[in-house]
């Protein structure tokens, strides 16, 4: 979302709390952008797992609810539910374009 490196966890892996995360890569020689959107009402905020720096990034979008920092006790008859959105575009999208799509999605979540 903002390009910031979050908490260092090991090696070149970092955890960064975010509202959305995105990655642009080539598919059949053409750029595509994929984004994952968080829902503010989720039990915990989305935390992106990123790895790789200085042009050596690994194409991976992962979310963790930071169970290692703060375990969550599950209760009988009380479901645990998270909701996320996925957006895919042809071409490279800017952070502003992704943010605009995220805000539109938030206003129109079914």
mmCIF file of C-alpha atoms in Angstrom:
data_model
loop_
_atom_site.group_PDB
_atom_site.id
_atom_site.type_symbol
_atom_site.label_atom_id
_atom_site.label_comp_id
_atom_site.label_asym_id
_atom_site.label_seq_id
_atom_site.Cartn_x
_atom_site.Cartn_y
_atom_site.Cartn_z
ATOM 1 C CA UNK A 1 0.000 0.000 0.000
ATOM 2 C CA UNK A 2 2.653 2.529 0.948
ATOM 3 C CA UNK A 3 5.869 0.690 0.117
ATOM 4 C CA UNK A 4 7.016 0.739 3.746
ATOM 5 C CA UNK A 5 8.957 -2.168 5.185
ATOM 6 C CA UNK A 6 7.293 -3.420 8.331
ATOM 7 C CA UNK A 7 8.488 -5.603 11.171
ATOM 8 C CA UNK A 8 11.484 -7.740 10.293
ATOM 9 C CA UNK A 9 10.716 -11.402 11.081
ATOM 10 C CA UNK A 10 13.606 -13.378 9.536
ATOM 11 C CA UNK A 11 15.962 -13.230 6.591
ATOM 12 C CA UNK A 12 14.492 -10.664 4.217
ATOM 13 C CA UNK A 13 10.881 -11.274 5.345
ATOM 14 C CA UNK A 14 8.816 -8.425 6.770
ATOM 15 C CA UNK A 15 5.271 -8.046 8.118
ATOM 16 C CA UNK A 16 3.491 -4.794 7.338
ATOM 17 C CA UNK A 17 -0.025 -3.887 8.451
ATOM 18 C CA UNK A 18 -1.919 -2.523 5.445
ATOM 19 C CA UNK A 19 -5.378 -1.912 3.992
ATOM 20 C CA UNK A 20 -4.346 -3.426 0.665
ATOM 21 C CA UNK A 21 -1.314 -4.954 -1.004
ATOM 22 C CA UNK A 22 -0.506 -5.284 -4.695
ATOM 23 C CA UNK A 23 2.052 -6.715 -7.067
ATOM 24 C CA UNK A 24 2.721 -6.139 -10.766
ATOM 25 C CA UNK A 25 4.348 -8.829 -12.909
ATOM 26 C CA UNK A 26 4.529 -9.995 -16.528
ATOM 27 C CA UNK A 27 2.113 -12.610 -17.834
ATOM 28 C CA UNK A 28 2.727 -13.762 -21.405
ATOM 29 C CA UNK A 29 4.899 -10.676 -21.876
ATOM 30 C CA UNK A 30 2.242 -8.209 -20.672
ATOM 31 C CA UNK A 31 2.033 -6.438 -17.318
ATOM 32 C CA UNK A 32 -0.731 -7.421 -14.904
ATOM 33 C CA UNK A 33 -1.464 -6.072 -11.428
ATOM 34 C CA UNK A 34 -3.061 -8.097 -8.644
ATOM 35 C CA UNK A 35 -4.271 -6.551 -5.371
ATOM 36 C CA UNK A 36 -5.694 -7.976 -2.148
ATOM 37 C CA UNK A 37 -8.078 -5.713 -0.206
ATOM 38 C CA UNK A 38 -8.789 -5.881 3.530
ATOM 39 C CA UNK A 39 -12.157 -5.293 5.179
ATOM 40 C CA UNK A 40 -11.855 -2.965 8.208
ATOM 41 C CA UNK A 41 -14.355 -5.117 10.140
ATOM 42 C CA UNK A 42 -12.102 -8.195 9.997
ATOM 43 C CA UNK A 43 -11.133 -9.548 13.446
ATOM 44 C CA UNK A 44 -7.559 -8.363 12.838
ATOM 45 C CA UNK A 45 -6.048 -5.981 10.290
ATOM 46 C CA UNK A 46 -4.420 -7.434 7.205
ATOM 47 C CA UNK A 47 -0.672 -7.855 7.558
ATOM 48 C CA UNK A 48 1.269 -8.334 4.355
ATOM 49 C CA UNK A 49 4.129 -10.802 4.241
ATOM 50 C CA UNK A 50 6.841 -9.527 1.908
ATOM 51 C CA UNK A 51 10.252 -10.896 1.083
ATOM 52 C CA UNK A 52 13.080 -9.795 -1.139
ATOM 53 C CA UNK A 53 14.646 -6.410 -1.595
ATOM 54 C CA UNK A 54 16.639 -4.434 -4.140
ATOM 55 C CA UNK A 55 15.145 -5.941 -7.271
ATOM 56 C CA UNK A 56 15.157 -9.478 -5.909
ATOM 57 C CA UNK A 57 11.540 -9.519 -4.733
ATOM 58 C CA UNK A 58 9.615 -12.735 -4.817
ATOM 59 C CA UNK A 59 6.154 -12.532 -6.432
ATOM 60 C CA UNK A 60 4.094 -13.399 -3.378
ATOM 61 C CA UNK A 61 1.073 -11.794 -1.755
ATOM 62 C CA UNK A 62 0.410 -13.309 1.629
ATOM 63 C CA UNK A 63 -1.661 -12.251 4.607
ATOM 64 C CA UNK A 64 -1.107 -13.193 8.204
ATOM 65 C CA UNK A 65 -3.210 -12.230 11.174
ATOM 66 C CA UNK A 66 0.013 -12.293 13.255
ATOM 67 C CA UNK A 67 -0.998 -15.405 15.175
ATOM 68 C CA UNK A 68 2.630 -15.734 16.321
ATOM 69 C CA UNK A 69 2.414 -12.403 18.174
ATOM 70 C CA UNK A 70 -1.043 -12.687 19.637
ATOM 71 C CA UNK A 71 -2.777 -16.074 19.538
ATOM 72 C CA UNK A 72 -6.529 -15.985 19.154
ATOM 73 C CA UNK A 73 -8.689 -18.313 21.178
ATOM 74 C CA UNK A 74 -11.428 -19.967 19.155
ATOM 75 C CA UNK A 75 -14.742 -20.397 20.881
ATOM 76 C CA UNK A 76 -17.334 -23.082 20.308
ATOM 77 C CA UNK A 77 -20.323 -21.837 18.297
ATOM 78 C CA UNK A 78 -18.586 -18.523 17.532
ATOM 79 C CA UNK A 79 -17.285 -18.615 13.957
ATOM 80 C CA UNK A 80 -14.107 -16.851 13.004
ATOM 81 C CA UNK A 81 -14.509 -15.147 9.627
ATOM 82 C CA UNK A 82 -12.300 -12.896 7.534
ATOM 83 C CA UNK A 83 -13.277 -11.250 4.256
ATOM 84 C CA UNK A 84 -10.928 -10.034 1.529
ATOM 85 C CA UNK A 85 -11.288 -8.717 -1.984
ATOM 86 C CA UNK A 86 -9.123 -9.547 -4.986
ATOM 87 C CA UNK A 87 -8.657 -7.210 -7.945
ATOM 88 C CA UNK A 88 -6.818 -8.025 -11.175
ATOM 89 C CA UNK A 89 -5.982 -5.545 -13.923
ATOM 90 C CA UNK A 90 -4.263 -5.693 -17.263
ATOM 91 C CA UNK A 91 -1.302 -3.335 -17.107
ATOM 92 C CA UNK A 92 0.569 -1.677 -14.291
ATOM 93 C CA UNK A 93 -1.549 0.289 -11.799
ATOM 94 C CA UNK A 94 -0.354 3.089 -9.550
ATOM 95 C CA UNK A 95 -0.949 3.202 -5.810
ATOM 96 C CA UNK A 96 -3.507 5.980 -6.391
ATOM 97 C CA UNK A 97 -5.432 3.856 -8.912
ATOM 98 C CA UNK A 98 -5.423 0.875 -6.554
ATOM 99 C CA UNK A 99 -6.539 3.045 -3.627
ATOM 100 C CA UNK A 100 -9.417 4.395 -5.726
ATOM 101 C CA UNK A 101 -10.492 0.825 -6.590
ATOM 102 C CA UNK A 102 -10.188 -0.159 -2.920
ATOM 103 C CA UNK A 103 -12.426 2.721 -1.801
ATOM 104 C CA UNK A 104 -14.989 1.854 -4.487
ATOM 105 C CA UNK A 105 -14.947 -1.797 -3.396
ATOM 106 C CA UNK A 106 -15.399 -0.862 0.299
ATOM 107 C CA UNK A 107 -18.521 1.122 -0.572
ATOM 108 C CA UNK A 108 -19.944 -1.781 -2.586
ATOM 109 C CA UNK A 109 -19.092 -4.905 -0.571
ATOM 110 C CA UNK A 110 -22.030 -7.308 -0.847
#
